[in-house]
PDB file of C-alpha atoms in Angstrom:
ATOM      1  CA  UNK A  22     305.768 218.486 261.487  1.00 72.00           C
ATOM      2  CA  UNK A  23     304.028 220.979 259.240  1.00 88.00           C
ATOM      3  CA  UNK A  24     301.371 223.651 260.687  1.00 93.00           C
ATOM      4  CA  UNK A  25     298.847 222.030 258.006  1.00 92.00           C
ATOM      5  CA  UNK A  26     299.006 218.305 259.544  1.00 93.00           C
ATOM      6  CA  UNK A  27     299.180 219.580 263.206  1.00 93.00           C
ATOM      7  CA  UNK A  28     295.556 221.171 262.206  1.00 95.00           C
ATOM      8  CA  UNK A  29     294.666 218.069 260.392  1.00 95.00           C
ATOM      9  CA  UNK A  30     295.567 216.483 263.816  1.00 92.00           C
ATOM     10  CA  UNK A  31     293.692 218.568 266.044  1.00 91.00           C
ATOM     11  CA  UNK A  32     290.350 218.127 263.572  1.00 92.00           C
ATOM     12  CA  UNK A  33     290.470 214.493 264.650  1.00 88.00           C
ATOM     13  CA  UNK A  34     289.265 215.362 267.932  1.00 84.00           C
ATOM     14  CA  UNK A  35     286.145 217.140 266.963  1.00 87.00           C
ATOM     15  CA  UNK A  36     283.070 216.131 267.623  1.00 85.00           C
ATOM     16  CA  UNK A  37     281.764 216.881 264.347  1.00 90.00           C
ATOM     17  CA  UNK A  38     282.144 213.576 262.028  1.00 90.00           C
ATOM     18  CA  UNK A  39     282.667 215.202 258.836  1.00 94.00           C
ATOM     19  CA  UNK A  40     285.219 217.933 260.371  1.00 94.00           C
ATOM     20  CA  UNK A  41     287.014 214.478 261.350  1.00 92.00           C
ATOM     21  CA  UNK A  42     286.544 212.401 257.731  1.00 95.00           C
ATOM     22  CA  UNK A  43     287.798 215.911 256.588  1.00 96.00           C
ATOM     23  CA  UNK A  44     290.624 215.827 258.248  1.00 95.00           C
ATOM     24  CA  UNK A  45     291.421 211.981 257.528  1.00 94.00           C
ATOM     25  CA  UNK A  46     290.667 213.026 254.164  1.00 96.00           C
ATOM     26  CA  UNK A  47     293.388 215.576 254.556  1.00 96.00           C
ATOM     27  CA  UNK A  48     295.960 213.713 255.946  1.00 95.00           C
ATOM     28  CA  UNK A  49     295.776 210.914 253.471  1.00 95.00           C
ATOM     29  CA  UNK A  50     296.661 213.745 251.049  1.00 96.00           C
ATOM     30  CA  UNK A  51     299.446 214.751 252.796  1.00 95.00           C
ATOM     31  CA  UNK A  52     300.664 210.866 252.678  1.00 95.00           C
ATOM     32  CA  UNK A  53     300.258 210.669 249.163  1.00 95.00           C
ATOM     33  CA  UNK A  54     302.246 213.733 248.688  1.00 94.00           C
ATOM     34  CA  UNK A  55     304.744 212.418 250.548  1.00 92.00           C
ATOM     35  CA  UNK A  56     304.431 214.892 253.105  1.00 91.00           C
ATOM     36  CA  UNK A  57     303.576 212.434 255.409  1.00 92.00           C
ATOM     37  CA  UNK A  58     306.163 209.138 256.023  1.00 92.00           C
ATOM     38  CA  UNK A  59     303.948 206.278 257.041  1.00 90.00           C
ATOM     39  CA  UNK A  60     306.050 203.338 258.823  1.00 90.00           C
ATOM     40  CA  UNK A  61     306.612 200.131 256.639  1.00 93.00           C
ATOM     41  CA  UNK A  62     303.250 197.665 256.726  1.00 90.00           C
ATOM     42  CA  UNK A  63     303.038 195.017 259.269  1.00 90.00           C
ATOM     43  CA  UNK A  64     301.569 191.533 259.066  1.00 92.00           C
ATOM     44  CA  UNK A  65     299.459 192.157 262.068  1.00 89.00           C
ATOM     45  CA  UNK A  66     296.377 194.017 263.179  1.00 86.00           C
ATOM     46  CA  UNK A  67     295.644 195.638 266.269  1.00 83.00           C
ATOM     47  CA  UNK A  68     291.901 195.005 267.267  1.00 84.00           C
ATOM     48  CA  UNK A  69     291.936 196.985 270.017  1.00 77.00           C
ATOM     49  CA  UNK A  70     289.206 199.715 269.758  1.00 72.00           C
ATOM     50  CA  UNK A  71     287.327 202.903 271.590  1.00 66.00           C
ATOM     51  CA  UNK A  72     283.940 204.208 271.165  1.00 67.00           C
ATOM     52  CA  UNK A  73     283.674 208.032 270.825  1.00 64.00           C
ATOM     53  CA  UNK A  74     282.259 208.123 274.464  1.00 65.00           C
ATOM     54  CA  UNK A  75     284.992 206.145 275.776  1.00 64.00           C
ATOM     55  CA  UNK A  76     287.248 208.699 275.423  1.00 60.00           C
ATOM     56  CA  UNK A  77     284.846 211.868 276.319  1.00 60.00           C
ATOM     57  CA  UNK A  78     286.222 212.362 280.158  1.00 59.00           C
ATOM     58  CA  UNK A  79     289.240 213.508 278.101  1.00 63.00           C
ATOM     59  CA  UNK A  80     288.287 215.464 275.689  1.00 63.00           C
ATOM     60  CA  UNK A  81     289.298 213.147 272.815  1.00 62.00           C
ATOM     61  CA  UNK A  82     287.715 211.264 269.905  1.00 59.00           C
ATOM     62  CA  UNK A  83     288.675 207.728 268.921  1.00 56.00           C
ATOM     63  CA  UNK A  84     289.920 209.098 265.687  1.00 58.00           C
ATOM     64  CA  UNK A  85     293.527 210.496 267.610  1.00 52.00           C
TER      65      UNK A  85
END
C-alpha cells in the first residue's frame, strides 16, 4: 500500500469532518487512478451502521 493512501486512511479517523470528506475525496482519486483496486460490485448491501460516538471508546470514526 502506498504512504499517500495509508495517510488518506488514517484522515478517516479524525474528528474533523472535512479532514475526513478530504480524505474520501482523496482516496476516490486514488481509485480512479487505478491506484486503488476496488473488489468486483455485489448485488447486496450491508445496512449495518455506527454513529461517530459509537466508536469513540476506541478512538475511531465510523468512516474506517
Amino acid at each position: 500500500m502506498s504512504e499517500v493512501v495509508e495517510q488518506l486512511e488514517a484522515q478517516l479517523n479524525d474528528f474533523d469532518p472535512d479532514r475526513r470528506r478530504e480524505a474520501l475525496e482523496g482516496l476516490l482519486k486514488e481509485v480512479e487512478k487505478s491506484a486503488i483496486a476496488l473488489p468486483p460490485p455485489e448485488p447486496k448491501v450491508n445496512l449495518h451502521c455506527h454513529t461517530f460516538y459509537s466508536y469513540n471508546g476506541y478512538g475511531y470514526s465510523p468512516t474506517c
